[in-house]
Amino acid sequence: MTLVKFNRDNGKALMPGVNDIFESIFNDTFFSDRMVTRVPAVNISETADHYHIELAAPGLRKQDFKISVDRDQLSISVEQQAEKNDRKYNKREYSYTSFVRSFTLPELADQDRIEAAYEDGVLKIDVAKKEEAKTVSRQIELK
């Protein structure tokens, strides 16, 4: 089985090789490091008692993260400094990074009960819900 690269223009290019040239130029790390912001993917879920945020950030250390709450904004930031070495790279696709992700917390979030853990490249943040958010379900009798 042969893998074939998907071509967005469906073969309509006048010179098919031209797309490959431009693609290789703009995919070069010189451009990608300066033109593309790397923001980690996030999953947000909710249970009866908590809001759960999972942020994919492999290759970092616990001390790289700064997590803060200001009013109703939860912010996660990382700023790594590039290590200094004399190595000359022919191609470098991963590097040190910085980013900020901010989330607006719902009114029912208890900002005093937020816990965070970083394990296996995933930052997990649990935000407890206020007691009034925990509704008790019950059956309503029809008359």
Short mmCIF file of N, CA and C in Angstrom, two decimals:
data_model
loop_
_atom_site.label_atom_id
_atom_site.label_comp_id
_atom_site.label_asym_id
_atom_site.label_seq_id
_atom_site.Cartn_x
_atom_site.Cartn_y
_atom_site.Cartn_z
N MET A 1 0.85 -1.17 0.00
CA MET A 1 0.00 0.00 0.00
C MET A 1 0.89 1.23 0.00
N THR A 2 0.58 2.20 -0.84
CA THR A 2 1.36 3.41 -0.94
C THR A 2 0.56 4.58 -0.37
N LEU A 3 1.22 5.37 0.47
CA LEU A 3 0.58 6.57 0.99
C LEU A 3 0.78 7.70 0.00
N VAL A 4 -0.29 8.39 -0.34
CA VAL A 4 -0.24 9.48 -1.29
C VAL A 4 -0.59 10.76 -0.55
N LYS A 5 0.21 11.80 -0.77
CA LYS A 5 -0.03 13.07 -0.11
C LYS A 5 -1.29 13.70 -0.66
N PHE A 6 -2.14 14.20 0.24
CA PHE A 6 -3.38 14.87 -0.14
C PHE A 6 -3.04 16.21 -0.78
N ASN A 7 -3.61 16.48 -1.94
CA ASN A 7 -3.37 17.73 -2.66
C ASN A 7 -4.67 18.53 -2.64
N ARG A 8 -4.66 19.70 -1.99
CA ARG A 8 -5.88 20.47 -1.81
C ARG A 8 -6.46 21.01 -3.11
N ASP A 9 -5.63 21.25 -4.10
CA ASP A 9 -6.15 21.86 -5.32
C ASP A 9 -6.66 20.82 -6.32
N ASN A 10 -6.71 19.55 -5.93
CA ASN A 10 -7.24 18.46 -6.75
C ASN A 10 -6.61 18.40 -8.14
N GLY A 11 -5.31 18.69 -8.21
CA GLY A 11 -4.61 18.56 -9.49
C GLY A 11 -4.81 19.73 -10.43
N LYS A 12 -5.30 20.85 -9.98
CA LYS A 12 -5.58 21.99 -10.84
C LYS A 12 -4.38 22.92 -11.01
N ALA A 13 -3.30 22.66 -10.33
CA ALA A 13 -2.12 23.53 -10.44
C ALA A 13 -1.50 23.41 -11.81
N LEU A 14 -1.02 24.53 -12.33
CA LEU A 14 -0.37 24.51 -13.64
C LEU A 14 0.93 23.74 -13.60
N MET A 15 1.68 23.92 -12.53
CA MET A 15 2.94 23.20 -12.35
C MET A 15 2.91 22.55 -10.97
N PRO A 16 2.58 21.26 -10.90
CA PRO A 16 2.39 20.62 -9.59
C PRO A 16 3.59 20.72 -8.67
N GLY A 17 4.81 20.76 -9.16
CA GLY A 17 5.99 20.84 -8.31
C GLY A 17 6.14 22.16 -7.60
N VAL A 18 5.52 23.22 -8.12
CA VAL A 18 5.64 24.54 -7.52
C VAL A 18 5.07 24.54 -6.10
N ASN A 19 3.93 23.87 -5.91
CA ASN A 19 3.34 23.80 -4.56
C ASN A 19 4.31 23.17 -3.57
N ASP A 20 5.01 22.13 -3.99
CA ASP A 20 5.95 21.46 -3.10
C ASP A 20 7.09 22.39 -2.70
N ILE A 21 7.56 23.21 -3.63
CA ILE A 21 8.65 24.14 -3.34
C ILE A 21 8.21 25.15 -2.29
N PHE A 22 7.05 25.78 -2.52
CA PHE A 22 6.57 26.77 -1.56
C PHE A 22 6.23 26.14 -0.22
N GLU A 23 5.68 24.94 -0.25
CA GLU A 23 5.36 24.25 1.00
C GLU A 23 6.62 23.97 1.80
N SER A 24 7.69 23.55 1.13
CA SER A 24 8.92 23.25 1.86
C SER A 24 9.56 24.53 2.41
N ILE A 25 9.41 25.65 1.69
CA ILE A 25 9.96 26.91 2.18
C ILE A 25 9.22 27.35 3.44
N PHE A 26 7.89 27.35 3.39
CA PHE A 26 7.12 27.87 4.51
C PHE A 26 6.99 26.89 5.65
N ASN A 27 7.33 25.62 5.43
CA ASN A 27 7.36 24.66 6.53
C ASN A 27 8.72 24.63 7.19
N ASP A 28 9.66 25.38 6.68
CA ASP A 28 11.00 25.46 7.26
C ASP A 28 10.89 26.03 8.67
N THR A 29 11.74 25.58 9.57
CA THR A 29 11.65 26.03 10.96
C THR A 29 11.89 27.52 11.11
N PHE A 30 12.61 28.14 10.16
CA PHE A 30 12.82 29.58 10.22
C PHE A 30 11.48 30.30 10.22
N PHE A 31 10.57 29.86 9.34
CA PHE A 31 9.26 30.49 9.27
C PHE A 31 8.32 29.99 10.35
N SER A 32 8.31 28.69 10.58
CA SER A 32 7.32 28.13 11.50
C SER A 32 7.56 28.61 12.93
N ASP A 33 8.79 28.78 13.35
CA ASP A 33 9.06 29.24 14.72
C ASP A 33 8.63 30.69 14.93
N ARG A 34 8.62 31.46 13.88
CA ARG A 34 8.29 32.87 14.00
C ARG A 34 6.86 33.20 13.64
N MET A 35 6.23 32.38 12.80
CA MET A 35 4.91 32.70 12.28
C MET A 35 3.79 31.91 12.95
N VAL A 36 4.11 30.83 13.62
CA VAL A 36 3.09 29.97 14.20
C VAL A 36 3.20 30.00 15.71
N THR A 37 2.10 30.27 16.37
CA THR A 37 2.07 30.22 17.82
C THR A 37 1.68 28.81 18.23
N ARG A 38 2.47 28.23 19.07
CA ARG A 38 2.18 26.88 19.53
C ARG A 38 1.39 26.96 20.83
N VAL A 39 0.15 26.55 20.77
CA VAL A 39 -0.71 26.56 21.94
C VAL A 39 -1.16 25.13 22.19
N PRO A 40 -0.95 24.63 23.38
CA PRO A 40 -1.32 23.25 23.67
C PRO A 40 -2.83 23.02 23.56
N ALA A 41 -3.17 21.82 23.13
CA ALA A 41 -4.58 21.42 23.05
C ALA A 41 -5.13 21.22 24.45
N VAL A 42 -6.43 21.43 24.59
CA VAL A 42 -7.05 21.33 25.90
C VAL A 42 -8.37 20.56 25.80
N ASN A 43 -8.67 19.80 26.83
CA ASN A 43 -9.97 19.14 26.99
C ASN A 43 -10.59 19.68 28.27
N ILE A 44 -11.87 20.03 28.19
CA ILE A 44 -12.58 20.53 29.37
C ILE A 44 -13.82 19.66 29.55
N SER A 45 -13.98 19.15 30.75
CA SER A 45 -15.15 18.32 31.05
C SER A 45 -15.72 18.74 32.40
N GLU A 46 -16.88 18.19 32.72
CA GLU A 46 -17.58 18.57 33.94
C GLU A 46 -18.23 17.34 34.56
N THR A 47 -18.14 17.27 35.87
CA THR A 47 -18.86 16.25 36.63
C THR A 47 -19.80 16.99 37.58
N ALA A 48 -20.50 16.27 38.41
CA ALA A 48 -21.42 16.90 39.36
C ALA A 48 -20.68 17.80 40.36
N ASP A 49 -19.44 17.45 40.69
CA ASP A 49 -18.70 18.18 41.73
C ASP A 49 -17.58 19.08 41.23
N HIS A 50 -17.10 18.86 40.00
CA HIS A 50 -15.90 19.56 39.52
C HIS A 50 -15.97 19.91 38.04
N TYR A 51 -15.15 20.90 37.67
CA TYR A 51 -14.80 21.15 36.28
C TYR A 51 -13.39 20.60 36.11
N HIS A 52 -13.11 19.94 35.00
CA HIS A 52 -11.80 19.33 34.77
C HIS A 52 -11.19 19.92 33.51
N ILE A 53 -9.96 20.37 33.63
CA ILE A 53 -9.21 20.90 32.48
C ILE A 53 -7.97 20.03 32.32
N GLU A 54 -7.76 19.52 31.11
CA GLU A 54 -6.56 18.75 30.79
C GLU A 54 -5.87 19.44 29.63
N LEU A 55 -4.62 19.79 29.83
CA LEU A 55 -3.84 20.52 28.84
C LEU A 55 -2.65 19.67 28.42
N ALA A 56 -2.54 19.36 27.13
CA ALA A 56 -1.45 18.53 26.63
C ALA A 56 -0.20 19.40 26.48
N ALA A 57 0.80 19.13 27.30
CA ALA A 57 2.03 19.92 27.29
C ALA A 57 3.23 19.01 27.58
N PRO A 58 3.55 18.11 26.66
CA PRO A 58 4.66 17.19 26.90
C PRO A 58 6.01 17.90 26.87
N GLY A 59 6.95 17.32 27.59
CA GLY A 59 8.32 17.84 27.58
C GLY A 59 8.58 18.97 28.54
N LEU A 60 7.60 19.32 29.35
CA LEU A 60 7.79 20.39 30.32
C LEU A 60 7.99 19.80 31.71
N ARG A 61 8.36 20.65 32.65
CA ARG A 61 8.51 20.24 34.03
C ARG A 61 7.47 20.98 34.87
N LYS A 62 7.17 20.47 36.05
CA LYS A 62 6.18 21.12 36.91
C LYS A 62 6.54 22.58 37.17
N GLN A 63 7.80 22.84 37.39
CA GLN A 63 8.21 24.20 37.73
C GLN A 63 8.13 25.17 36.54
N ASP A 64 7.89 24.67 35.32
CA ASP A 64 7.74 25.54 34.15
C ASP A 64 6.39 26.24 34.12
N PHE A 65 5.40 25.70 34.83
CA PHE A 65 4.04 26.22 34.77
C PHE A 65 3.81 27.31 35.79
N LYS A 66 3.04 28.30 35.40
CA LYS A 66 2.53 29.31 36.32
C LYS A 66 1.02 29.32 36.13
N ILE A 67 0.29 29.00 37.19
CA ILE A 67 -1.17 28.94 37.15
C ILE A 67 -1.69 29.98 38.12
N SER A 68 -2.57 30.86 37.62
CA SER A 68 -3.08 31.93 38.47
C SER A 68 -4.56 32.16 38.20
N VAL A 69 -5.23 32.76 39.19
CA VAL A 69 -6.63 33.14 39.06
C VAL A 69 -6.72 34.63 39.38
N ASP A 70 -7.34 35.37 38.47
CA ASP A 70 -7.57 36.80 38.67
C ASP A 70 -9.04 37.06 38.32
N ARG A 71 -9.79 37.41 39.35
CA ARG A 71 -11.26 37.53 39.23
C ARG A 71 -11.82 36.21 38.75
N ASP A 72 -12.37 36.15 37.55
CA ASP A 72 -12.93 34.89 37.07
C ASP A 72 -12.10 34.29 35.95
N GLN A 73 -10.83 34.72 35.82
CA GLN A 73 -9.95 34.22 34.77
C GLN A 73 -8.89 33.28 35.34
N LEU A 74 -8.89 32.04 34.85
CA LEU A 74 -7.84 31.08 35.19
C LEU A 74 -6.82 31.13 34.06
N SER A 75 -5.57 31.42 34.38
CA SER A 75 -4.52 31.52 33.37
C SER A 75 -3.43 30.50 33.63
N ILE A 76 -2.98 29.88 32.55
CA ILE A 76 -1.89 28.92 32.59
C ILE A 76 -0.82 29.46 31.66
N SER A 77 0.38 29.63 32.15
CA SER A 77 1.45 30.14 31.30
C SER A 77 2.73 29.34 31.50
N VAL A 78 3.52 29.31 30.45
CA VAL A 78 4.83 28.67 30.46
C VAL A 78 5.78 29.55 29.67
N GLU A 79 6.95 29.73 30.22
CA GLU A 79 7.99 30.42 29.46
C GLU A 79 9.31 29.71 29.72
N GLN A 80 9.81 29.08 28.68
CA GLN A 80 11.08 28.39 28.79
C GLN A 80 12.14 29.18 28.04
N GLN A 81 13.31 29.20 28.59
CA GLN A 81 14.44 29.84 27.92
C GLN A 81 15.21 28.77 27.15
N ALA A 82 15.66 29.11 25.97
CA ALA A 82 16.43 28.17 25.17
C ALA A 82 17.77 27.92 25.85
N GLU A 83 18.16 26.66 25.87
CA GLU A 83 19.45 26.34 26.45
C GLU A 83 20.55 26.78 25.48
N LYS A 84 21.63 27.23 26.04
CA LYS A 84 22.73 27.71 25.20
C LYS A 84 23.67 26.55 24.90
N ASN A 85 23.87 26.31 23.61
CA ASN A 85 24.85 25.31 23.21
C ASN A 85 25.41 25.69 21.85
N ASP A 86 26.48 25.03 21.47
CA ASP A 86 27.15 25.34 20.21
C ASP A 86 26.72 24.41 19.09
N ARG A 87 25.67 23.66 19.31
CA ARG A 87 25.22 22.69 18.33
C ARG A 87 24.60 23.41 17.12
N LYS A 88 24.99 22.97 15.92
CA LYS A 88 24.40 23.50 14.70
C LYS A 88 23.39 22.48 14.18
N TYR A 89 22.14 22.90 14.07
CA TYR A 89 21.08 22.00 13.64
C TYR A 89 20.88 22.10 12.13
N ASN A 90 20.71 20.96 11.48
CA ASN A 90 20.31 20.95 10.08
C ASN A 90 18.81 21.16 9.97
N LYS A 91 18.08 20.65 10.92
CA LYS A 91 16.64 20.85 11.00
C LYS A 91 16.26 20.74 12.46
N ARG A 92 15.42 21.65 12.92
CA ARG A 92 15.00 21.64 14.32
C ARG A 92 13.49 21.85 14.36
N GLU A 93 12.75 20.81 14.76
CA GLU A 93 11.30 20.89 14.74
C GLU A 93 10.70 21.07 16.13
N TYR A 94 11.45 20.88 17.16
CA TYR A 94 10.96 21.18 18.49
C TYR A 94 11.95 22.09 19.17
N SER A 95 11.44 22.95 20.00
CA SER A 95 12.30 23.90 20.66
C SER A 95 11.65 24.33 21.97
N TYR A 96 12.31 25.20 22.65
CA TYR A 96 11.74 25.73 23.89
C TYR A 96 10.62 26.68 23.52
N THR A 97 9.69 26.81 24.39
CA THR A 97 8.47 27.49 24.01
C THR A 97 7.92 28.36 25.13
N SER A 98 6.94 29.15 24.79
CA SER A 98 6.17 29.89 25.79
C SER A 98 4.74 29.99 25.27
N PHE A 99 3.80 30.01 26.20
CA PHE A 99 2.41 30.17 25.82
C PHE A 99 1.61 30.62 27.02
N VAL A 100 0.41 31.11 26.75
CA VAL A 100 -0.55 31.46 27.79
C VAL A 100 -1.91 30.97 27.32
N ARG A 101 -2.61 30.26 28.18
CA ARG A 101 -4.00 29.86 27.93
C ARG A 101 -4.82 30.41 29.08
N SER A 102 -5.92 31.08 28.76
CA SER A 102 -6.80 31.64 29.78
C SER A 102 -8.22 31.13 29.58
N PHE A 103 -8.90 30.90 30.71
CA PHE A 103 -10.25 30.38 30.70
C PHE A 103 -11.10 31.20 31.65
N THR A 104 -12.31 31.53 31.24
CA THR A 104 -13.25 32.21 32.12
C THR A 104 -13.96 31.15 32.95
N LEU A 105 -13.84 31.27 34.26
CA LEU A 105 -14.48 30.31 35.16
C LEU A 105 -15.97 30.65 35.30
N PRO A 106 -16.82 29.64 35.35
CA PRO A 106 -18.24 29.90 35.56
C PRO A 106 -18.50 30.41 36.97
N GLU A 107 -19.65 31.03 37.18
CA GLU A 107 -20.01 31.56 38.50
C GLU A 107 -20.04 30.48 39.57
N LEU A 108 -20.34 29.27 39.18
CA LEU A 108 -20.45 28.17 40.15
C LEU A 108 -19.11 27.57 40.55
N ALA A 109 -18.01 28.05 39.95
CA ALA A 109 -16.68 27.53 40.28
C ALA A 109 -16.23 28.09 41.63
N ASP A 110 -15.68 27.24 42.47
CA ASP A 110 -15.15 27.65 43.76
C ASP A 110 -13.66 27.94 43.57
N GLN A 111 -13.33 29.22 43.46
CA GLN A 111 -11.95 29.61 43.16
C GLN A 111 -10.98 29.29 44.28
N ASP A 112 -11.48 29.02 45.47
CA ASP A 112 -10.62 28.67 46.59
C ASP A 112 -10.27 27.19 46.60
N ARG A 113 -10.91 26.40 45.75
CA ARG A 113 -10.65 24.96 45.73
C ARG A 113 -10.26 24.52 44.32
N ILE A 114 -9.08 24.94 43.91
CA ILE A 114 -8.53 24.56 42.62
C ILE A 114 -7.26 23.76 42.86
N GLU A 115 -7.17 22.60 42.24
CA GLU A 115 -5.99 21.74 42.39
C GLU A 115 -5.41 21.46 41.01
N ALA A 116 -4.07 21.33 40.96
CA ALA A 116 -3.40 21.06 39.69
C ALA A 116 -2.33 20.00 39.89
N ALA A 117 -2.15 19.19 38.83
CA ALA A 117 -1.10 18.16 38.84
C ALA A 117 -0.60 18.01 37.41
N TYR A 118 0.68 17.70 37.28
CA TYR A 118 1.29 17.49 35.96
C TYR A 118 1.91 16.11 35.94
N GLU A 119 1.42 15.27 35.03
CA GLU A 119 1.90 13.89 34.96
C GLU A 119 1.83 13.40 33.52
N ASP A 120 2.89 12.75 33.07
CA ASP A 120 2.96 12.16 31.74
C ASP A 120 2.61 13.14 30.63
N GLY A 121 3.07 14.39 30.77
CA GLY A 121 2.89 15.39 29.71
C GLY A 121 1.52 16.04 29.68
N VAL A 122 0.69 15.78 30.69
CA VAL A 122 -0.65 16.37 30.74
C VAL A 122 -0.81 17.14 32.05
N LEU A 123 -1.16 18.41 31.93
CA LEU A 123 -1.48 19.23 33.10
C LEU A 123 -2.97 19.05 33.39
N LYS A 124 -3.28 18.63 34.60
CA LYS A 124 -4.68 18.40 34.99
C LYS A 124 -5.05 19.39 36.08
N ILE A 125 -6.11 20.13 35.83
CA ILE A 125 -6.60 21.11 36.80
C ILE A 125 -8.04 20.76 37.13
N ASP A 126 -8.31 20.64 38.42
CA ASP A 126 -9.67 20.37 38.89
C ASP A 126 -10.16 21.59 39.66
N VAL A 127 -11.30 22.10 39.21
CA VAL A 127 -11.93 23.25 39.86
C VAL A 127 -13.22 22.75 40.51
N ALA A 128 -13.27 22.83 41.83
CA ALA A 128 -14.46 22.37 42.55
C ALA A 128 -15.62 23.32 42.29
N LYS A 129 -16.81 22.78 42.36
CA LYS A 129 -18.02 23.61 42.24
C LYS A 129 -18.45 24.04 43.64
N LYS A 130 -19.08 25.20 43.71
CA LYS A 130 -19.63 25.67 44.97
C LYS A 130 -20.75 24.73 45.39
N GLU A 131 -21.02 24.71 46.68
CA GLU A 131 -22.03 23.80 47.21
C GLU A 131 -23.40 24.02 46.58
N GLU A 132 -23.76 25.27 46.30
CA GLU A 132 -25.09 25.52 45.73
C GLU A 132 -25.20 25.00 44.30
N ALA A 133 -24.07 24.67 43.68
CA ALA A 133 -24.09 24.13 42.32
C ALA A 133 -24.45 22.66 42.31
N LYS A 134 -24.25 22.01 43.43
CA LYS A 134 -24.50 20.57 43.50
C LYS A 134 -25.98 20.33 43.79
N THR A 135 -26.71 20.20 42.75
CA THR A 135 -28.15 20.00 42.92
C THR A 135 -28.44 18.53 43.14
N VAL A 136 -29.41 18.30 43.96
CA VAL A 136 -29.82 16.93 44.25
C VAL A 136 -30.97 16.60 43.30
N SER A 137 -30.85 15.50 42.60
CA SER A 137 -31.93 15.13 41.70
C SER A 137 -33.01 14.38 42.47
N ARG A 138 -34.23 14.59 42.05
CA ARG A 138 -35.34 13.91 42.68
C ARG A 138 -36.45 13.73 41.66
N GLN A 139 -37.33 12.84 41.93
CA GLN A 139 -38.47 12.58 41.07
C GLN A 139 -39.62 13.51 41.43
N ILE A 140 -40.29 14.01 40.43
CA ILE A 140 -41.46 14.87 40.64
C ILE A 140 -42.70 14.02 40.38
N GLU A 141 -43.56 14.01 41.36
CA GLU A 141 -44.77 13.21 41.25
C GLU A 141 -45.83 13.95 40.44
N LEU A 142 -46.40 13.25 39.48
CA LEU A 142 -47.49 13.82 38.68
C LEU A 142 -48.80 13.68 39.42
N LYS A 143 -49.62 14.69 39.39
CA LYS A 143 -50.94 14.64 40.06
C LYS A 143 -52.04 14.45 39.04
#
